[in-house]
């Protein structure tokens, strides 16, 4: 189950709508559309089912091929913040939360691994740099607010329930997405 926000990280403002790229409330109750409240990139729901979320409704993903596929590519991010409310039924498989690209290292992505680690990766067309939390920060059966932030060739950060749990300095540039991103799936679906 995820509620997803995505916006560039350049200026911190009280108004989250300023600079907002996409905001999927996932408050629909049926169908195959995930409305982008920012009005820029409505997505097609494939396989995921509507359910009760942390705040209102949400979607249940299987973590591998249930997805929201936005109707257009996400922009190139030199800095970003992405957040999601996540509740995993189990940790039996890697659970993709978001990828802003497909098929190459370009742009950024994050997921939860089978040992409860949150992994954030940033990359360009040829290289990628990842950072991870310690094992066990995510447990099955509980809602977590996961936020990732990053800046090209500067740093990547992972927050769990509002607490910074990992900061990594990096020289890795963030490349342009080469195809549509996905919400709710592993890297290369």
PDB file of C-alpha atoms in Angstrom:
ATOM      1  CA  UNK A   1       0.000   0.000   0.000  1.00  0.00           C
ATOM      2  CA  UNK A   2       1.516   3.322  -0.945  1.00  0.00           C
ATOM      3  CA  UNK A   3       0.661   6.978  -1.166  1.00  0.00           C
ATOM      4  CA  UNK A   4       3.266   8.575  -3.344  1.00  0.00           C
ATOM      5  CA  UNK A   5       4.608  12.114  -3.716  1.00  0.00           C
ATOM      6  CA  UNK A   6       7.395  13.149  -6.044  1.00  0.00           C
ATOM      7  CA  UNK A   7       8.887  16.612  -6.385  1.00  0.00           C
ATOM      8  CA  UNK A   8      12.257  18.239  -7.030  1.00  0.00           C
ATOM      9  CA  UNK A   9      14.308  19.136  -3.983  1.00  0.00           C
ATOM     10  CA  UNK A  10      15.497  22.657  -4.583  1.00  0.00           C
ATOM     11  CA  UNK A  11      13.675  24.892  -2.125  1.00  0.00           C
ATOM     12  CA  UNK A  12      11.859  23.800   1.023  1.00  0.00           C
ATOM     13  CA  UNK A  13       8.387  25.321   1.220  1.00  0.00           C
ATOM     14  CA  UNK A  14       5.341  24.837   3.396  1.00  0.00           C
ATOM     15  CA  UNK A  15       3.221  24.507   0.238  1.00  0.00           C
ATOM     16  CA  UNK A  16       3.968  21.044  -1.161  1.00  0.00           C
ATOM     17  CA  UNK A  17       2.257  21.902  -4.455  1.00  0.00           C
ATOM     18  CA  UNK A  18       5.069  24.272  -5.467  1.00  0.00           C
ATOM     19  CA  UNK A  19       7.469  22.276  -7.627  1.00  0.00           C
ATOM     20  CA  UNK A  20       5.410  19.111  -7.237  1.00  0.00           C
ATOM     21  CA  UNK A  21       5.977  16.730 -10.153  1.00  0.00           C
ATOM     22  CA  UNK A  22       3.420  14.069  -9.197  1.00  0.00           C
ATOM     23  CA  UNK A  23       1.150  13.261  -6.247  1.00  0.00           C
ATOM     24  CA  UNK A  24      -0.713   9.980  -6.279  1.00  0.00           C
ATOM     25  CA  UNK A  25      -3.243   9.972  -3.425  1.00  0.00           C
ATOM     26  CA  UNK A  26      -4.477   6.539  -4.539  1.00  0.00           C
ATOM     27  CA  UNK A  27      -7.902   7.475  -3.244  1.00  0.00           C
ATOM     28  CA  UNK A  28      -9.774   5.796  -6.089  1.00  0.00           C
ATOM     29  CA  UNK A  29     -11.791   2.734  -5.101  1.00  0.00           C
ATOM     30  CA  UNK A  30     -11.727   0.789  -8.369  1.00  0.00           C
ATOM     31  CA  UNK A  31     -10.588   0.904 -11.969  1.00  0.00           C
ATOM     32  CA  UNK A  32      -7.237   1.188 -13.686  1.00  0.00           C
ATOM     33  CA  UNK A  33      -6.453   4.888 -13.193  1.00  0.00           C
ATOM     34  CA  UNK A  34      -4.261   6.436 -10.504  1.00  0.00           C
ATOM     35  CA  UNK A  35      -4.979  10.142 -10.700  1.00  0.00           C
ATOM     36  CA  UNK A  36      -2.037  12.479 -10.351  1.00  0.00           C
ATOM     37  CA  UNK A  37      -3.315  15.257  -8.083  1.00  0.00           C
ATOM     38  CA  UNK A  38      -0.570  17.517  -9.440  1.00  0.00           C
ATOM     39  CA  UNK A  39      -2.327  17.086 -12.788  1.00  0.00           C
ATOM     40  CA  UNK A  40       0.760  16.208 -14.785  1.00  0.00           C
ATOM     41  CA  UNK A  41       1.133  12.430 -15.051  1.00  0.00           C
ATOM     42  CA  UNK A  42      -1.907  10.237 -14.354  1.00  0.00           C
ATOM     43  CA  UNK A  43      -0.948   6.570 -14.199  1.00  0.00           C
ATOM     44  CA  UNK A  44      -2.389   3.272 -15.335  1.00  0.00           C
ATOM     45  CA  UNK A  45      -2.862   0.669 -12.592  1.00  0.00           C
ATOM     46  CA  UNK A  46      -1.898  -2.835 -13.658  1.00  0.00           C
ATOM     47  CA  UNK A  47      -2.475  -5.803 -11.326  1.00  0.00           C
ATOM     48  CA  UNK A  48      -2.586  -3.825  -8.062  1.00  0.00           C
ATOM     49  CA  UNK A  49      -5.841  -3.862  -6.107  1.00  0.00           C
ATOM     50  CA  UNK A  50      -7.521  -1.048  -4.200  1.00  0.00           C
ATOM     51  CA  UNK A  51      -7.560  -1.427  -0.424  1.00  0.00           C
ATOM     52  CA  UNK A  52      -7.575   0.584   2.782  1.00  0.00           C
ATOM     53  CA  UNK A  53      -4.424   2.651   3.119  1.00  0.00           C
ATOM     54  CA  UNK A  54      -2.744   4.539   5.938  1.00  0.00           C
ATOM     55  CA  UNK A  55      -4.722   7.657   4.992  1.00  0.00           C
ATOM     56  CA  UNK A  56      -7.937   6.762   3.204  1.00  0.00           C
ATOM     57  CA  UNK A  57      -7.564   4.312   0.342  1.00  0.00           C
ATOM     58  CA  UNK A  58      -4.435   2.837  -1.173  1.00  0.00           C
ATOM     59  CA  UNK A  59      -3.235   0.099  -3.473  1.00  0.00           C
ATOM     60  CA  UNK A  60      -1.920  -3.358  -2.711  1.00  0.00           C
ATOM     61  CA  UNK A  61       1.045  -4.335  -4.916  1.00  0.00           C
ATOM     62  CA  UNK A  62       2.693  -7.746  -5.170  1.00  0.00           C
ATOM     63  CA  UNK A  63       6.135  -6.068  -5.334  1.00  0.00           C
ATOM     64  CA  UNK A  64       7.160  -7.607  -8.637  1.00  0.00           C
ATOM     65  CA  UNK A  65       4.766  -6.893 -11.513  1.00  0.00           C
ATOM     66  CA  UNK A  66       1.819  -4.962 -10.020  1.00  0.00           C
ATOM     67  CA  UNK A  67       2.476  -1.358 -11.004  1.00  0.00           C
ATOM     68  CA  UNK A  68       1.311   2.137 -11.627  1.00  0.00           C
ATOM     69  CA  UNK A  69       2.748   3.210 -14.955  1.00  0.00           C
ATOM     70  CA  UNK A  70       2.658   6.987 -15.446  1.00  0.00           C
ATOM     71  CA  UNK A  71       1.516   8.212 -18.850  1.00  0.00           C
ATOM     72  CA  UNK A  72       4.810   9.997 -19.568  1.00  0.00           C
ATOM     73  CA  UNK A  73       8.440   9.920 -18.484  1.00  0.00           C
ATOM     74  CA  UNK A  74       9.368  11.657 -15.278  1.00  0.00           C
ATOM     75  CA  UNK A  75      11.691  14.609 -15.844  1.00  0.00           C
ATOM     76  CA  UNK A  76      15.424  14.561 -15.267  1.00  0.00           C
ATOM     77  CA  UNK A  77      16.037  15.238 -11.592  1.00  0.00           C
ATOM     78  CA  UNK A  78      19.146  16.990 -10.346  1.00  0.00           C
ATOM     79  CA  UNK A  79      17.573  16.850  -6.885  1.00  0.00           C
ATOM     80  CA  UNK A  80      14.506  15.010  -5.644  1.00  0.00           C
ATOM     81  CA  UNK A  81      12.292  13.965  -2.763  1.00  0.00           C
ATOM     82  CA  UNK A  82       9.999  10.958  -3.033  1.00  0.00           C
ATOM     83  CA  UNK A  83       7.791   9.620  -0.246  1.00  0.00           C
ATOM     84  CA  UNK A  84       5.427   6.721   0.275  1.00  0.00           C
ATOM     85  CA  UNK A  85       3.421   5.110   3.040  1.00  0.00           C
ATOM     86  CA  UNK A  86       4.363   1.432   2.858  1.00  0.00           C
ATOM     87  CA  UNK A  87       3.029  -1.645   4.659  1.00  0.00           C
ATOM     88  CA  UNK A  88       4.440  -5.010   3.639  1.00  0.00           C
ATOM     89  CA  UNK A  89       2.548  -8.244   4.299  1.00  0.00           C
ATOM     90  CA  UNK A  90       5.857 -10.103   4.344  1.00  0.00           C
ATOM     91  CA  UNK A  91       9.527  -9.734   3.437  1.00  0.00           C
ATOM     92  CA  UNK A  92       9.624 -12.844   1.235  1.00  0.00           C
ATOM     93  CA  UNK A  93      10.704 -10.883  -1.853  1.00  0.00           C
ATOM     94  CA  UNK A  94      12.260  -7.564  -2.794  1.00  0.00           C
ATOM     95  CA  UNK A  95       9.491  -4.930  -2.873  1.00  0.00           C
ATOM     96  CA  UNK A  96      10.001  -2.138  -5.354  1.00  0.00           C
ATOM     97  CA  UNK A  97       8.504   1.188  -4.322  1.00  0.00           C
ATOM     98  CA  UNK A  98       9.527   3.534  -7.120  1.00  0.00           C
ATOM     99  CA  UNK A  99      11.780   3.741 -10.136  1.00  0.00           C
ATOM    100  CA  UNK A 100      11.953   6.863 -12.299  1.00  0.00           C
ATOM    101  CA  UNK A 101      13.381   4.908 -15.206  1.00  0.00           C
ATOM    102  CA  UNK A 102      13.463   1.461 -16.755  1.00  0.00           C
ATOM    103  CA  UNK A 103      16.154  -0.636 -18.368  1.00  0.00           C
ATOM    104  CA  UNK A 104      19.284   1.395 -17.526  1.00  0.00           C
ATOM    105  CA  UNK A 105      20.833   2.953 -14.436  1.00  0.00           C
ATOM    106  CA  UNK A 106      19.511   6.411 -15.288  1.00  0.00           C
ATOM    107  CA  UNK A 107      17.742   8.486 -12.624  1.00  0.00           C
ATOM    108  CA  UNK A 108      16.786   7.144  -9.167  1.00  0.00           C
ATOM    109  CA  UNK A 109      14.853   4.340  -7.517  1.00  0.00           C
ATOM    110  CA  UNK A 110      14.158   2.828  -4.104  1.00  0.00           C
ATOM    111  CA  UNK A 111      12.929  -0.451  -2.699  1.00  0.00           C
ATOM    112  CA  UNK A 112      12.665  -2.641   0.418  1.00  0.00           C
ATOM    113  CA  UNK A 113      14.771  -5.806   0.438  1.00  0.00           C
ATOM    114  CA  UNK A 114      14.041  -9.171   2.073  1.00  0.00           C
ATOM    115  CA  UNK A 115      16.065  -8.333   5.199  1.00  0.00           C
ATOM    116  CA  UNK A 116      14.092  -5.119   5.857  1.00  0.00           C
ATOM    117  CA  UNK A 117      16.735  -2.853   4.285  1.00  0.00           C
ATOM    118  CA  UNK A 118      15.663   0.220   2.312  1.00  0.00           C
ATOM    119  CA  UNK A 119      17.899   0.697  -0.763  1.00  0.00           C
ATOM    120  CA  UNK A 120      18.183   3.998  -2.668  1.00  0.00           C
ATOM    121  CA  UNK A 121      20.082   4.075  -5.953  1.00  0.00           C
ATOM    122  CA  UNK A 122      21.023   7.010  -8.195  1.00  0.00           C
ATOM    123  CA  UNK A 123      22.636   6.573 -11.578  1.00  0.00           C
ATOM    124  CA  UNK A 124      23.402   7.734 -15.065  1.00  0.00           C
ATOM    125  CA  UNK A 125      23.614   5.698 -18.274  1.00  0.00           C
ATOM    126  CA  UNK A 126      26.804   3.867 -17.235  1.00  0.00           C
ATOM    127  CA  UNK A 127      27.177   3.839 -13.438  1.00  0.00           C
ATOM    128  CA  UNK A 128      25.052   3.628 -10.324  1.00  0.00           C
ATOM    129  CA  UNK A 129      25.640   4.365  -6.639  1.00  0.00           C
ATOM    130  CA  UNK A 130      23.397   2.865  -3.962  1.00  0.00           C
ATOM    131  CA  UNK A 131      22.997   3.415  -0.256  1.00  0.00           C
ATOM    132  CA  UNK A 132      21.183   1.173   2.206  1.00  0.00           C
ATOM    133  CA  UNK A 133      19.843   1.298   5.719  1.00  0.00           C
ATOM    134  CA  UNK A 134      20.720  -1.319   8.275  1.00  0.00           C
ATOM    135  CA  UNK A 135      18.796  -4.584   8.199  1.00  0.00           C
ATOM    136  CA  UNK A 136      15.456  -4.727   9.954  1.00  0.00           C
ATOM    137  CA  UNK A 137      14.407  -1.066   9.747  1.00  0.00           C
ATOM    138  CA  UNK A 138      11.269  -2.262   7.925  1.00  0.00           C
ATOM    139  CA  UNK A 139       9.198  -5.074   9.443  1.00  0.00           C
ATOM    140  CA  UNK A 140       6.181  -6.818   7.935  1.00  0.00           C
ATOM    141  CA  UNK A 141       2.693  -5.825   9.064  1.00  0.00           C
ATOM    142  CA  UNK A 142       3.343  -2.187  10.016  1.00  0.00           C
ATOM    143  CA  UNK A 143       2.931   1.090   8.116  1.00  0.00           C
ATOM    144  CA  UNK A 144       6.109   3.121   7.550  1.00  0.00           C
ATOM    145  CA  UNK A 145       6.535   6.524   5.975  1.00  0.00           C
ATOM    146  CA  UNK A 146       9.601   6.177   3.740  1.00  0.00           C
ATOM    147  CA  UNK A 147      11.137   9.297   2.228  1.00  0.00           C
ATOM    148  CA  UNK A 148      14.202   9.486   0.028  1.00  0.00           C
ATOM    149  CA  UNK A 149      16.005  12.640  -0.993  1.00  0.00           C
ATOM    150  CA  UNK A 150      18.984  13.166  -3.180  1.00  0.00           C
ATOM    151  CA  UNK A 151      21.030  15.622  -5.118  1.00  0.00           C
ATOM    152  CA  UNK A 152      23.045  14.753  -8.206  1.00  0.00           C
ATOM    153  CA  UNK A 153      26.739  14.261  -7.376  1.00  0.00           C
ATOM    154  CA  UNK A 154      26.165  15.393  -3.761  1.00  0.00           C
ATOM    155  CA  UNK A 155      24.205  12.997  -1.534  1.00  0.00           C
ATOM    156  CA  UNK A 156      21.409  10.496  -1.025  1.00  0.00           C
ATOM    157  CA  UNK A 157      19.268  10.258   2.128  1.00  0.00           C
ATOM    158  CA  UNK A 158      16.758   7.756   3.488  1.00  0.00           C
ATOM    159  CA  UNK A 159      14.201   8.725   6.146  1.00  0.00           C
ATOM    160  CA  UNK A 160      11.926   6.319   8.013  1.00  0.00           C
ATOM    161  CA  UNK A 161       8.969   7.859   9.847  1.00  0.00           C
ATOM    162  CA  UNK A 162      10.584  11.296   9.636  1.00  0.00           C
ATOM    163  CA  UNK A 163      13.962  10.227  11.032  1.00  0.00           C
ATOM    164  CA  UNK A 164      17.110  10.351   8.885  1.00  0.00           C
ATOM    165  CA  UNK A 165      18.474   6.806   9.033  1.00  0.00           C
ATOM    166  CA  UNK A 166      21.050   6.980   6.242  1.00  0.00           C
ATOM    167  CA  UNK A 167      23.011   9.762   4.566  1.00  0.00           C
ATOM    168  CA  UNK A 168      25.598   9.062   1.911  1.00  0.00           C
ATOM    169  CA  UNK A 169      27.854  11.510   0.132  1.00  0.00           C
ATOM    170  CA  UNK A 170      28.220  10.620  -3.540  1.00  0.00           C
ATOM    171  CA  UNK A 171      29.878  11.836  -6.712  1.00  0.00           C
ATOM    172  CA  UNK A 172      27.266   9.955  -8.767  1.00  0.00           C
ATOM    173  CA  UNK A 173      25.359  12.089 -11.257  1.00  0.00           C
ATOM    174  CA  UNK A 174      21.655  11.439 -11.841  1.00  0.00           C
ATOM    175  CA  UNK A 175      20.950  10.766 -15.506  1.00  0.00           C
ATOM    176  CA  UNK A 176      17.839  11.396 -17.573  1.00  0.00           C
ATOM    177  CA  UNK A 177      15.158   8.696 -17.410  1.00  0.00           C
ATOM    178  CA  UNK A 178      15.232   6.655 -20.598  1.00  0.00           C
ATOM    179  CA  UNK A 179      11.654   5.405 -20.380  1.00  0.00           C
ATOM    180  CA  UNK A 180       8.590   5.471 -18.154  1.00  0.00           C
ATOM    181  CA  UNK A 181       9.072   5.047 -14.429  1.00  0.00           C
ATOM    182  CA  UNK A 182       7.020   2.721 -12.261  1.00  0.00           C
ATOM    183  CA  UNK A 183       5.456   2.791  -8.826  1.00  0.00           C
ATOM    184  CA  UNK A 184       5.149  -0.471  -6.922  1.00  0.00           C
ATOM    185  CA  UNK A 185       7.605  -2.735  -8.704  1.00  0.00           C
ATOM    186  CA  UNK A 186      11.213  -3.859  -8.755  1.00  0.00           C
ATOM    187  CA  UNK A 187      13.853  -2.221 -10.938  1.00  0.00           C
ATOM    188  CA  UNK A 188      13.443  -3.534 -14.458  1.00  0.00           C
ATOM    189  CA  UNK A 189       9.829  -4.528 -15.032  1.00  0.00           C
TER     190      UNK A 189
END
